[in-house]
Structures are given as structure tokens and as C-alpha cells.
Amino acid sequence: MSEEFPKPVPVPDRDSQPFWEGVRVGELRVQSCDDCGLLRWPPRDICGGCHAFSWHWRATTGRGTVLSWVVNHQVFSPSFATEVPYTVVTVAINEQSDIQMVGGWCGAGAPRAGMAVRAVYTRFDEETTLVNWEPVDEAPDSRDE
Amino acid sequence: MAIRDRVAIVGVGYTDFSKNSGVSTLTLASRAIASALADAGLGVQDIDGLATHRVGDSALPGTLAHSLGLADLAWHLDQFGGGSVSHAVVGQAALAVAAGMAETVVCYRAINARSEFRMGGTGRPPVDAVETQYQAPYGHLAPPQQFAMAARTHMEKYGTTAEHFGAVAVTQRDHAVHNERAMMRRPITLEDYLASRWVVEPLRLLDCCLETDAAVALVLTTTERARDLARPPVLISGAAWGGGFTLYSHGQPDPTVTAAHSLAPRLYSQAGIGPTEIDLAELYDCFTYSVIVQLEDYGFCEKGEGGPFAADGAIALGGALPVNTHGGFLSEGYVHGLNHICEAVAQLRGDAGARQVAGAEVALSTAQPGYVSGQTSALLLRRAL
């Protein structure tokens, strides 16, 4: 990372702060509607399914499936100049497939569509932890799967 | 009250297309507006409405009004947004004219997209959206990355190939050869396409639009008034916009279906025109993949068949549906959407010279189909009889 071009870090807002707090303690949280049970993410106050305002945070398993991926060669931001080529994946979480998250790729090989993955909580600095992804079968405790 | 054919486009204007205009967006806009008014045979004093869209990168309608000495605009629109709202700007101007709020509206887009404000780069902060915090920290912060993500899904799901994307790039370059305004006029082959460097896999350099300094403008007035003006009027038969899910938040679970899929039936029904009656289409081509997905979502072929449809020659001049007859953003230049409408007007007037689609009567022109913002918009235009 370049000192001159710091990487963009998540700046938690009033909706997202508990999500990022969860990530910092190794928990991937989404909201769950108290009325209809629909899960939602990114965080917001109203349920898009039944329009209720009552909800609670729910910790997911941090497991998902790779939907798509890209390999970046172009330097779109100088803060990533030393990282190209790097892979970014889109993952549908196991609990509800329309919740799709973008994150960095930690697998040894290339991702594949449909690959089972798990969240890797990567500490960025004192305040910030990011969610990256790796194949379930490369995880240290994969014998337990 | 239907909008159908009640408002006409009566003038189009351009500045030069370049990598460095050397002038402000205010200057570019003024020049394009003057050019469009000259084309229409009108003067600045005839304008009573101004409209544009921008993403913090261009001159405001109020600033233009001041520059032009227009003290009392009856209507104006400063629409926030990128390519997805480009056609909505013209649609909303048409509504204003149809409703009698203004009689003659100029829509313009002015950008120094290479020399001043590069989309998604370089060193520019990521777009100001709530969802950015969930993507930018991973280095996923520019439109090519988001389109590449969707393009990969299309390849996985439907077997779309690099050769299909390449066919779009090669065909549009062939069209640009016949367009004096186009920035890229040297023909390319599929081999050139495949040899071009990766930008973000699965997209190569030749999948990506140009970055252009330019402005274009269009003059709209009532169809009734249009019949007395200098040029053959082009009628706005349909104007639709829609969508809602943003792909920053991935609310649309299948990225191979865009907002255009639900907009298209509304547009066709407004105009009373279906896809089989369309003679040519100017499809928003920020990336080759965008053309392929719109061929499907506007009903020119089945879902998943956009790649083979493009590669079989249907989108070439002389094919069943010539697409991006000016070369599009890939080869003419990137003016964020309005240059597609200008080209559709040129074709419907029979002004397109060596790239003219013979007997062109009906044209579709579209905005960015809904990635990034989740929204899209489109126009159906036809030659006045």
C-alpha cells in the first residue's frame, strides 16, 4: 500500500456501524425482519418485503457460494497499484441467496462459479476489519465440514 | 395522456470529440447548444427550457442560462446521474413540452471525460453512494469492474464467449470508419481484439468505451411547431425509464437481467411499436457486454442468445438490426448517452452518409441498462411521415 494514496476504508454510517462492528469480532451480520423473517443487507431500517420497521441483527454462518469474479489488471485507484493483478469475488450467502457481497479473494487457485466459500476476517488496521473469502475446502478446519 | 409523437427532436449539435478539449464544460455546452440551434434554424431567444444530467462534472443549466442571457427559463432540469438517466433527461424534457410548461427545450451533456473527470479513475474518490463502503475497500470501485462481474456471470450461465464480445467491438469499429466525427476509425479484427490487454477479466481494453472530451445537444419542440422548422422532425414515439435495484447493493439477484428487461414492454406499448418494427438500435455501450445484454432485454433475441446474435452479423450495417451505427462509445466517443440519440436522429433524417441505414423509419436509443445505479431509460424515435 502506498502512504501517499491510502486505501479506501469503510466509513461506517448510522445504518452500517453494527455490521462493521460484527466484522471486527469475526461475525458476518445481516438484519432479520421481526415480522416476515426476510433477511436484508446492506443495512437499512425498513423491510423491502413487508415494510415493517422492526428487526434484529442475525449472525450468519459466514458461508456462501461464489457467483462471479473478476481479475483486476488495470490500476483503478493508485492505492491498489502494488496489488494488481487481484481477484474480487461476488458471494451469495448461504442463508439467503439474494444477499450478495463483494470481497477480496484469499484462495490459492482461481475461484469458480458455485464454489463453496467461507468468510475470512482480515484485520486492516486498529479500527477496521474487512471480509475476504476462501474456498471451504482450503480452510484449516475443513475436516469438520 | 400519451406522449406518443407529440414532441419532436428538431436539431442536434456537437463539439469536436477529443482527448483534451482545452476548454471548460461550460464552453463545450455553449458550443454544442449553438450548433444544435443552428441545425434547427432557431436562435438562443427561442429556448425556454434547458436540461442536463451530471455527476458533479459539468456546467449547470442555470449557469448556461446566465451565459446565454436567458433571464427566465420556463423549465429546467439538473438531473443527478450518469449514463442510466441520459435518455430520461430527454424523456422528461418531452413531457415538459407536451404539458405546455415549455415550448423549446435544449438537452445537453458536456464532459471533459478524459482531460478532467475520468469515470472511476484515476485517483478520483469512489462514487458517493451508501453501498460504496462495502465494495471500495476491496478495490472494487469503478464501472468496468462492475460490468466485468456481470459479464462473467453471463459467460458462466449462457456460454457467452470472448469472441462474442469481440464481435461487438469489431462491428462498431467498422461502423466508425464511416463517421468523420469518430475518434477511432482504424478497422480492427477479432485477433486485434483478443490481443488487446486485460483491463479487468473478462473485459479487455477493446471491450471498454473511450474517454472523451465533448458536448452534444438536442433541441425539442412540439411536433406541430416542428413542421415549420428547417429540418425533418424526428418524433419521440416513446420515452420510458425505470428500475430501482442498485447493483452496488446487489438487490437484483440475477445480474444478467437488467432494468431494461422490465422497461422494454412499457416503452413498446407507449409507442405502439414492437422490436420487429425497429430498423436500428443505438444501445448504450460503455462495454461490449452491455450491448449483448440489451439485445436480449429489449427483445431482439432470447435471453442468453445476445452473444451469437451479435457474432452472426445481425448488428452490422446491412444486418437485421444495425447497432451503434456511429461506432458507439467504443469508437465514436463517450458523451454519456446523448450522442446515441443524436445518431438515431441523423439516421432517421437520412443524414448518415456512408453509414446510412436504408429506409430507416424507427430507431431505439438506450441508456446504461441498469448496472451501478439500478436505473435505465430509453427512447423510441421515428421519422415524421
Coordinates of C-alpha atoms in Angstrom, one line a residue:
Chain A
M1 CA 0.0 0.0 0.0
S2 CA 1.2 3.5 -0.8
E3 CA 1.4 6.0 2.0
E4 CA 0.6 8.7 -0.4
F5 CA -2.6 7.0 -1.6
P6 CA -4.3 5.4 1.4
K7 CA -6.8 2.7 0.5
P8 CA -10.5 3.5 0.9
V9 CA -11.6 2.2 4.3
P10 CA -15.2 1.6 5.1
V11 CA -16.6 4.7 6.9
P12 CA -19.4 3.2 8.9
D13 CA -22.6 5.3 8.9
R14 CA -25.6 5.2 11.3
D15 CA -27.0 2.1 9.5
S16 CA -23.8 0.2 8.9
Q17 CA -21.9 0.7 12.2
P18 CA -23.2 -2.6 13.8
F19 CA -22.3 -4.5 10.7
W20 CA -18.7 -3.4 10.7
E21 CA -18.5 -3.9 14.5
G22 CA -19.6 -7.5 13.8
V23 CA -16.9 -8.0 11.2
R24 CA -14.3 -6.7 13.6
V25 CA -15.2 -9.5 16.0
G26 CA -15.4 -12.2 13.3
E27 CA -19.1 -12.2 12.8
L28 CA -20.9 -11.6 9.5
R29 CA -24.2 -10.0 10.5
V30 CA -27.3 -9.2 8.4
Q31 CA -30.7 -7.8 9.5
S32 CA -33.7 -10.1 10.0
C33 CA -37.2 -8.7 9.8
D34 CA -39.2 -9.4 13.0
D35 CA -42.4 -9.6 11.1
C36 CA -41.7 -11.7 8.0
G37 CA -38.2 -13.1 8.7
L38 CA -36.7 -11.8 5.4
L39 CA -33.0 -11.1 5.7
R40 CA -31.5 -7.9 4.4
W41 CA -28.2 -6.4 3.7
P42 CA -26.8 -3.7 3.3
P43 CA -28.4 -2.4 6.5
R44 CA -31.4 -0.2 6.4
D45 CA -34.4 0.4 8.6
I46 CA -37.4 -0.8 6.5
C47 CA -38.1 -4.3 5.3
G48 CA -38.4 -4.3 1.5
G49 CA -40.7 -7.4 1.7
C50 CA -43.3 -6.5 4.3
H51 CA -42.4 -2.8 5.1
A52 CA -42.1 -3.4 8.8
F53 CA -39.6 -1.3 10.8
S54 CA -38.9 -3.9 13.5
W55 CA -35.8 -6.1 13.0
H56 CA -32.8 -7.6 14.8
W57 CA -29.3 -8.4 13.9
R58 CA -28.6 -12.0 13.0
A59 CA -25.2 -13.6 12.8
T60 CA -24.8 -15.7 9.7
T61 CA -22.6 -18.8 9.3
G62 CA -20.2 -16.7 7.2
R63 CA -20.6 -19.4 4.4
G64 CA -21.6 -18.8 0.9
T65 CA -21.3 -19.6 -2.8
V66 CA -19.2 -17.8 -5.5
L67 CA -21.5 -16.2 -8.0
S68 CA -18.9 -14.3 -10.1
W69 CA -15.4 -13.0 -10.0
V70 CA -13.1 -10.5 -11.8
V71 CA -9.4 -10.3 -12.1
N72 CA -8.2 -6.7 -12.0
H73 CA -5.2 -5.7 -14.1
Q74 CA -5.9 -2.0 -14.6
V75 CA -5.0 0.2 -11.7
F76 CA -8.3 1.9 -11.0
S77 CA -7.0 3.6 -7.8
P78 CA -3.4 4.3 -7.1
S79 CA -3.9 2.8 -3.7
F80 CA -4.1 -0.7 -5.3
A81 CA -1.2 -0.1 -7.7
T82 CA 1.0 -2.7 -6.0
E83 CA -1.7 -5.3 -5.8
V84 CA -2.6 -5.9 -9.4
P85 CA -3.5 -8.4 -10.6
Y86 CA -6.0 -9.1 -7.8
T87 CA -9.2 -11.0 -7.8
V88 CA -12.6 -9.8 -6.4
V89 CA -15.5 -12.2 -5.9
T90 CA -19.3 -11.8 -5.5
V91 CA -20.6 -14.3 -3.0
A92 CA -24.2 -15.2 -2.2
I93 CA -24.5 -16.1 1.5
N94 CA -25.9 -19.5 2.4
E95 CA -28.8 -18.1 4.5
Q96 CA -30.4 -16.2 1.6
S97 CA -29.1 -16.2 -2.0
D98 CA -30.2 -12.7 -2.9
I99 CA -27.8 -11.3 -0.3
Q100 CA -24.7 -10.9 -2.3
M101 CA -21.4 -9.5 -1.0
V102 CA -18.3 -8.3 -2.8
G103 CA -15.0 -9.1 -1.3
G104 CA -11.3 -10.0 -1.8
W105 CA -10.2 -13.5 -2.8
C106 CA -7.9 -15.5 -0.5
G107 CA -8.0 -18.8 -2.3
A108 CA -4.8 -20.4 -3.6
G109 CA -6.3 -21.1 -7.0
A110 CA -8.9 -19.2 -9.1
P111 CA -12.5 -19.1 -7.9
R112 CA -15.2 -21.0 -9.8
A113 CA -18.9 -20.2 -10.1
G114 CA -20.7 -22.3 -7.5
M115 CA -17.7 -22.8 -5.3
A116 CA -18.5 -23.1 -1.5
V117 CA -16.6 -20.4 0.4
R118 CA -16.2 -19.0 3.9
A119 CA -15.6 -15.5 5.2
V120 CA -12.0 -14.6 6.2
Y121 CA -11.9 -11.7 8.6
T122 CA -8.8 -9.7 7.6
R123 CA -7.6 -7.1 10.0
F124 CA -6.8 -3.9 8.1
D125 CA -5.8 -1.6 11.0
E126 CA -6.8 -0.8 14.6
E127 CA -10.3 0.2 13.6
T128 CA -11.1 -1.8 10.6
T129 CA -11.5 -5.4 9.6
L130 CA -12.5 -6.5 6.1
V131 CA -14.4 -9.6 4.8
N132 CA -12.5 -11.7 2.3
W133 CA -13.4 -15.1 1.0
E134 CA -11.7 -18.5 0.7
P135 CA -12.8 -22.0 -0.5
V136 CA -14.3 -24.1 2.3
D137 CA -12.0 -27.0 1.3
E138 CA -8.9 -24.8 1.9
A139 CA -10.0 -23.7 5.4
P140 CA -7.9 -25.0 8.3
D141 CA -10.9 -26.8 9.9
S142 CA -12.3 -28.2 6.7
R143 CA -12.3 -31.7 8.1
D144 CA -15.2 -30.6 10.3
E145 CA -17.3 -29.6 7.3
Chain B
M1 CA -52.2 11.3 -21.8
A2 CA -49.8 9.5 -24.1
I3 CA -46.6 11.2 -25.1
R4 CA -46.6 9.4 -28.4
D5 CA -45.4 11.6 -31.3
R6 CA -46.4 14.9 -29.6
V7 CA -42.9 16.2 -29.3
A8 CA -40.1 16.2 -31.9
I9 CA -36.3 16.5 -32.0
V10 CA -35.6 19.3 -34.4
G11 CA -31.9 19.9 -34.0
V12 CA -28.7 18.2 -33.0
G13 CA -25.4 19.8 -32.3
Y14 CA -21.8 18.6 -31.5
T15 CA -18.5 19.9 -30.5
D16 CA -15.3 18.2 -31.7
F17 CA -14.6 14.9 -29.9
S18 CA -11.1 14.9 -28.4
K19 CA -8.9 13.7 -25.6
N20 CA -8.3 17.3 -24.4
S21 CA -10.8 20.0 -25.4
G22 CA -8.7 22.6 -23.6
V23 CA -11.9 24.4 -22.6
S24 CA -14.4 24.2 -19.8
T25 CA -17.6 22.2 -19.8
L26 CA -19.4 25.5 -19.8
T27 CA -17.7 26.4 -23.1
L28 CA -18.3 22.9 -24.6
A29 CA -22.0 23.1 -23.7
S30 CA -22.4 26.6 -25.1
R31 CA -20.8 25.5 -28.4
A32 CA -23.0 22.3 -28.7
I33 CA -26.1 24.3 -27.9
A34 CA -25.3 26.9 -30.6
S35 CA -24.6 24.1 -33.1
A36 CA -27.9 22.4 -32.3
L37 CA -29.9 25.7 -32.6
A38 CA -28.2 26.4 -35.9
D39 CA -29.2 22.9 -37.2
A40 CA -32.8 23.6 -36.1
G41 CA -32.8 27.1 -37.7
L42 CA -33.6 28.6 -34.3
G43 CA -31.9 31.2 -32.1
V44 CA -31.0 31.3 -28.4
Q45 CA -34.0 33.6 -27.8
D46 CA -36.2 30.7 -28.8
I47 CA -35.1 28.5 -25.9
D48 CA -37.4 28.4 -22.8
G49 CA -36.1 25.2 -21.2
L50 CA -32.7 23.6 -20.5
A51 CA -31.9 20.1 -19.2
T52 CA -28.8 18.1 -18.5
H53 CA -27.6 15.2 -16.3
R54 CA -24.3 15.2 -14.5
V55 CA -22.4 13.5 -11.8
G56 CA -20.7 16.7 -10.4
D57 CA -18.7 17.0 -13.5
S58 CA -20.4 19.7 -15.7
A59 CA -22.0 23.1 -16.1
L60 CA -25.4 23.5 -14.6
P61 CA -28.5 24.6 -16.6
G62 CA -28.7 27.8 -14.5
T63 CA -25.1 28.6 -15.4
L64 CA -25.8 28.0 -19.1
A65 CA -28.9 30.2 -18.9
H66 CA -26.8 33.0 -17.5
S67 CA -24.1 32.5 -20.1
L68 CA -26.8 32.6 -22.9
G69 CA -28.5 35.7 -21.5
L70 CA -31.7 33.8 -20.8
A71 CA -33.2 35.5 -17.8
D72 CA -36.4 33.5 -17.4
L73 CA -36.4 29.8 -18.2
A74 CA -39.9 28.4 -18.1
W75 CA -38.5 24.9 -17.2
H76 CA -35.2 23.4 -16.4
L77 CA -33.8 20.1 -15.2
D78 CA -30.5 19.3 -13.5
Q79 CA -30.7 15.6 -13.2
F80 CA -28.1 13.9 -11.0
G81 CA -26.8 10.7 -12.6
G82 CA -24.7 9.1 -15.2
G83 CA -25.5 7.2 -18.4
S84 CA -28.5 5.4 -16.9
V85 CA -30.5 8.7 -16.8
S86 CA -29.3 10.1 -20.1
H87 CA -32.4 9.2 -22.0
A88 CA -34.6 10.1 -19.0
V89 CA -33.4 13.7 -19.4
V90 CA -34.8 13.9 -23.0
G91 CA -37.9 12.0 -21.9
Q92 CA -38.6 14.5 -19.1
A93 CA -38.0 17.4 -21.5
A94 CA -40.5 15.9 -23.9
L95 CA -43.0 15.7 -21.0
A96 CA -42.4 19.4 -20.2
V97 CA -43.0 20.3 -23.8
A98 CA -46.1 18.0 -24.1
A99 CA -47.5 19.5 -21.0
G100 CA -47.0 23.1 -22.2
M101 CA -44.6 24.0 -19.5
A102 CA -42.0 25.0 -22.1
E103 CA -42.1 25.2 -25.9
T104 CA -38.5 24.7 -26.9
V105 CA -36.1 22.8 -24.7
V106 CA -32.4 22.1 -25.3
C107 CA -31.0 19.0 -23.7
Y108 CA -27.2 18.9 -23.4
R109 CA -24.4 16.8 -22.0
A110 CA -20.9 18.3 -21.7
I111 CA -18.0 16.4 -20.2
N112 CA -14.2 16.5 -20.2
A113 CA -14.2 12.8 -19.6
R114 CA -10.6 12.4 -20.5
S115 CA -8.8 15.6 -19.5
E116 CA -10.7 16.5 -16.4
F117 CA -13.0 13.9 -14.9
R118 CA -12.3 10.3 -15.7
M119 CA -15.1 7.9 -14.8
G120 CA -14.0 5.6 -12.0
G121 CA -10.4 6.8 -12.1
T122 CA -7.7 7.8 -11.6
G123 CA -7.3 8.9 -8.1
R124 CA -10.9 10.2 -8.1
P125 CA -12.8 9.2 -4.9
P126 CA -15.3 6.4 -5.3
V127 CA -18.9 7.4 -6.1
D128 CA -20.9 8.8 -3.2
A129 CA -23.3 6.0 -2.5
V130 CA -24.1 4.3 0.7
E131 CA -23.1 0.9 -0.8
T132 CA -19.6 2.1 -1.8
Q133 CA -18.3 1.3 1.7
Y134 CA -19.0 -2.4 1.0
Q135 CA -17.1 -2.5 -2.3
A136 CA -14.4 0.2 -2.5
P137 CA -12.2 -1.2 0.4
Y138 CA -11.7 -4.4 -1.7
G139 CA -10.5 -2.4 -4.7
H140 CA -13.9 -2.7 -6.5
L141 CA -14.7 0.9 -7.3
A142 CA -15.1 1.6 -11.0
P143 CA -17.7 0.8 -13.6
P144 CA -15.5 -1.7 -15.6
Q145 CA -15.2 -3.9 -12.6
Q146 CA -19.0 -4.0 -12.0
F147 CA -19.7 -4.7 -15.7
A148 CA -17.0 -7.4 -15.7
M149 CA -18.6 -9.1 -12.7
A150 CA -22.0 -9.3 -14.6
A151 CA -20.3 -10.3 -17.9
R152 CA -18.6 -13.2 -16.1
T153 CA -22.0 -14.4 -14.9
H154 CA -23.4 -14.2 -18.4
M155 CA -20.5 -16.3 -19.7
E156 CA -20.9 -18.9 -17.0
K157 CA -24.7 -19.1 -17.3
Y158 CA -25.1 -18.9 -21.1
G159 CA -21.8 -19.8 -22.6
T160 CA -21.1 -16.3 -23.9
T161 CA -17.5 -16.0 -25.1
A162 CA -14.8 -13.5 -25.7
E163 CA -15.4 -13.9 -29.4
H164 CA -19.0 -12.7 -28.9
F165 CA -17.8 -9.6 -27.0
G166 CA -15.1 -9.1 -29.7
A167 CA -17.8 -9.2 -32.5
V168 CA -19.4 -6.1 -30.9
A169 CA -16.1 -4.3 -30.8
V170 CA -15.1 -5.2 -34.4
T171 CA -18.6 -4.4 -35.8
Q172 CA -18.8 -1.0 -34.1
R173 CA -15.3 -0.1 -35.3
D174 CA -16.4 -1.0 -38.9
H175 CA -19.2 1.5 -38.5
A176 CA -17.0 4.2 -37.1
V177 CA -14.8 4.0 -40.3
H178 CA -17.8 5.8 -42.0
N179 CA -18.1 8.5 -39.3
E180 CA -15.9 11.6 -39.6
R181 CA -16.5 12.5 -36.0
A182 CA -15.4 9.2 -34.6
M183 CA -12.2 9.2 -32.5
M184 CA -11.2 5.6 -33.6
R185 CA -11.6 4.9 -37.3
R186 CA -8.9 2.3 -38.0
P187 CA -10.6 -1.1 -38.6
I188 CA -9.8 -3.8 -36.1
T189 CA -10.0 -7.6 -36.4
L190 CA -11.1 -10.2 -33.9
E191 CA -7.4 -11.1 -33.5
D192 CA -6.7 -7.4 -32.5
Y193 CA -9.5 -7.7 -30.0
L194 CA -8.2 -10.9 -28.5
A195 CA -4.7 -9.5 -28.3
S196 CA -5.7 -6.3 -26.5
R197 CA -4.6 -6.2 -22.9
W198 CA -6.8 -7.1 -19.9
V199 CA -8.4 -4.3 -18.1
V200 CA -10.4 -6.4 -15.7
E201 CA -11.0 -10.0 -16.7
P202 CA -13.2 -11.0 -18.5
L203 CA -13.0 -7.5 -20.1
R204 CA -10.1 -6.3 -22.4
L205 CA -9.2 -2.9 -23.5
L206 CA -11.2 -3.1 -26.6
D207 CA -14.3 -4.0 -24.6
C208 CA -14.2 -0.6 -23.0
C209 CA -15.5 2.7 -24.2
L210 CA -13.3 5.7 -25.0
E211 CA -12.9 8.6 -22.6
T212 CA -13.9 11.7 -24.5
D213 CA -13.9 15.5 -24.1
A214 CA -17.1 16.7 -25.9
A215 CA -20.6 18.1 -25.7
V216 CA -23.7 17.3 -27.7
A217 CA -27.1 19.0 -27.6
L218 CA -30.6 18.3 -28.9
V219 CA -33.5 20.7 -29.5
L220 CA -37.0 19.6 -28.7
T221 CA -40.3 21.3 -29.5
T222 CA -43.9 20.4 -30.2
T223 CA -44.5 18.3 -33.3
E224 CA -46.8 21.0 -34.5
R225 CA -44.1 23.7 -34.4
A226 CA -41.5 21.2 -35.7
R227 CA -43.3 21.0 -39.1
D228 CA -42.4 24.7 -39.8
L229 CA -38.7 24.3 -38.9
A230 CA -35.6 23.8 -41.0
R231 CA -35.0 20.0 -40.7
P232 CA -37.2 16.9 -41.0
P233 CA -38.6 16.4 -37.5
V234 CA -37.9 13.2 -35.6
L235 CA -40.8 12.2 -33.4
I236 CA -40.5 10.9 -29.8
S237 CA -42.9 7.9 -30.0
G238 CA -42.0 6.5 -26.6
A239 CA -39.9 7.6 -23.6
A240 CA -39.6 5.3 -20.6
W241 CA -37.4 4.9 -17.6
G242 CA -37.3 2.6 -14.7
G243 CA -35.5 0.2 -12.4
G244 CA -34.7 0.6 -8.8
F245 CA -32.4 -2.1 -7.6
T246 CA -28.9 -0.9 -7.4
L247 CA -26.1 -3.3 -8.3
Y248 CA -23.9 -1.7 -5.7
S249 CA -26.1 -3.4 -3.2
H250 CA -26.8 -6.4 -5.4
G251 CA -30.5 -6.2 -4.8
Q252 CA -31.1 -7.7 -8.3
P253 CA -30.1 -11.3 -7.7
D254 CA -29.6 -12.2 -11.3
P255 CA -27.1 -9.7 -12.8
T256 CA -27.8 -11.0 -16.4
V257 CA -31.3 -9.4 -16.3
T258 CA -31.2 -5.6 -16.4
A259 CA -33.7 -2.9 -15.6
A260 CA -34.2 -2.7 -19.4
H261 CA -36.0 -6.0 -19.3
S262 CA -38.9 -4.6 -17.4
L263 CA -38.7 -1.1 -19.1
A264 CA -39.0 -2.5 -22.6
P265 CA -42.6 -3.6 -22.6
R266 CA -43.6 -0.2 -21.2
L267 CA -41.7 1.6 -23.9
Y268 CA -43.1 -0.6 -26.7
S269 CA -46.6 -0.2 -25.5
Q270 CA -46.3 3.5 -25.2
A271 CA -45.2 3.8 -28.8
G272 CA -47.3 1.0 -30.3
I273 CA -44.1 -0.3 -31.8
G274 CA -42.5 -3.7 -31.2
P275 CA -38.9 -4.9 -31.6
T276 CA -39.6 -6.4 -35.0
E277 CA -40.5 -2.9 -36.4
I278 CA -37.2 -1.3 -35.2
D279 CA -34.8 -0.5 -38.1
L280 CA -31.7 0.3 -36.0
A281 CA -30.7 0.5 -32.4
E282 CA -28.2 2.8 -30.6
L283 CA -27.5 0.7 -27.5
Y284 CA -25.6 2.1 -24.6
D285 CA -22.1 0.6 -25.0
C286 CA -20.0 1.6 -22.1
F287 CA -18.7 -2.0 -22.5
T288 CA -19.3 -4.6 -25.2
Y289 CA -21.2 -6.8 -22.7
S290 CA -23.8 -4.0 -22.3
V291 CA -24.8 -4.3 -25.9
I292 CA -25.2 -8.1 -25.7
V293 CA -27.4 -8.0 -22.6
Q294 CA -29.6 -5.2 -24.1
L295 CA -30.1 -7.2 -27.4
E296 CA -31.8 -9.7 -25.0
D297 CA -33.6 -7.4 -22.7
Y298 CA -35.1 -5.3 -25.5
G299 CA -36.5 -8.5 -27.1
F300 CA -34.3 -8.8 -30.2
C301 CA -33.3 -12.3 -29.2
E302 CA -33.9 -14.7 -26.4
K303 CA -32.1 -14.4 -23.0
G304 CA -28.6 -15.9 -23.4
E305 CA -28.6 -15.5 -27.2
G306 CA -27.2 -12.0 -27.3
G307 CA -23.6 -13.2 -28.0
P308 CA -24.4 -15.4 -31.0
F309 CA -26.9 -12.7 -32.3
A310 CA -24.1 -10.2 -32.3
A311 CA -21.5 -12.6 -33.8
D312 CA -23.7 -13.7 -36.6
G313 CA -23.7 -10.3 -38.2
A314 CA -27.2 -9.1 -37.3
I315 CA -25.9 -5.9 -35.6
A316 CA -23.7 -4.8 -38.6
L317 CA -24.8 -2.3 -41.2
G318 CA -26.7 -4.4 -43.7
G319 CA -27.7 -6.8 -40.9
A320 CA -31.2 -7.4 -39.5
L321 CA -30.6 -4.8 -36.7
P322 CA -27.7 -2.4 -37.3
V323 CA -26.5 -1.4 -33.8
N324 CA -24.4 1.7 -32.9
T325 CA -24.1 2.9 -36.4
H326 CA -21.8 5.8 -35.4
G327 CA -19.4 3.4 -33.7
G328 CA -20.8 4.0 -30.3
F329 CA -18.9 4.9 -27.2
L330 CA -16.4 2.2 -28.2
S331 CA -15.3 4.0 -31.3
E332 CA -17.1 7.3 -31.9
G333 CA -16.7 8.7 -28.4
Y334 CA -18.2 8.7 -25.0
V335 CA -20.7 11.5 -24.4
H336 CA -22.6 9.5 -21.7
G337 CA -25.7 8.7 -23.8
L338 CA -26.9 11.7 -25.7
N339 CA -24.6 11.1 -28.7
H340 CA -26.6 7.9 -29.3
I341 CA -29.8 9.9 -29.6
C342 CA -28.0 12.4 -32.0
E343 CA -27.0 9.4 -34.2
A344 CA -30.5 8.0 -34.2
V345 CA -31.8 11.4 -35.3
A346 CA -29.2 11.6 -38.1
Q347 CA -30.2 8.1 -39.3
L348 CA -34.0 8.9 -39.3
R349 CA -33.4 12.1 -41.2
G350 CA -31.3 10.2 -43.8
D351 CA -28.3 12.3 -42.9
A352 CA -25.9 9.5 -42.0
G353 CA -23.9 9.4 -45.3
A354 CA -21.9 6.2 -45.9
R355 CA -23.3 4.6 -42.7
Q356 CA -26.9 5.4 -43.5
V357 CA -29.4 2.5 -42.8
A358 CA -31.5 2.4 -46.0
G359 CA -35.1 3.4 -45.4
A360 CA -34.7 3.9 -41.6
E361 CA -38.0 4.8 -40.1
V362 CA -37.9 3.6 -36.4
A363 CA -34.9 3.7 -34.0
L364 CA -34.4 2.6 -30.5
S365 CA -31.9 4.6 -28.4
T366 CA -31.0 3.4 -24.9
A367 CA -29.3 4.4 -21.7
Q368 CA -27.0 2.4 -19.5
P369 CA -29.2 -0.7 -18.8
G370 CA -29.1 -0.6 -15.0
Y371 CA -25.8 -1.6 -13.6
V372 CA -24.2 0.6 -11.0
S373 CA -27.3 2.8 -10.5
G374 CA -30.0 0.2 -10.9
Q375 CA -31.9 2.6 -13.3
T376 CA -32.3 2.9 -17.0
S377 CA -34.1 4.9 -19.6
A378 CA -34.8 4.7 -23.4
L379 CA -36.4 6.4 -26.3
L380 CA -38.2 5.1 -29.4
L381 CA -37.9 7.6 -32.2
R382 CA -39.5 7.6 -35.7
R383 CA -39.3 9.7 -38.8
A384 CA -42.2 12.0 -39.2
L385 CA -44.4 10.9 -42.2

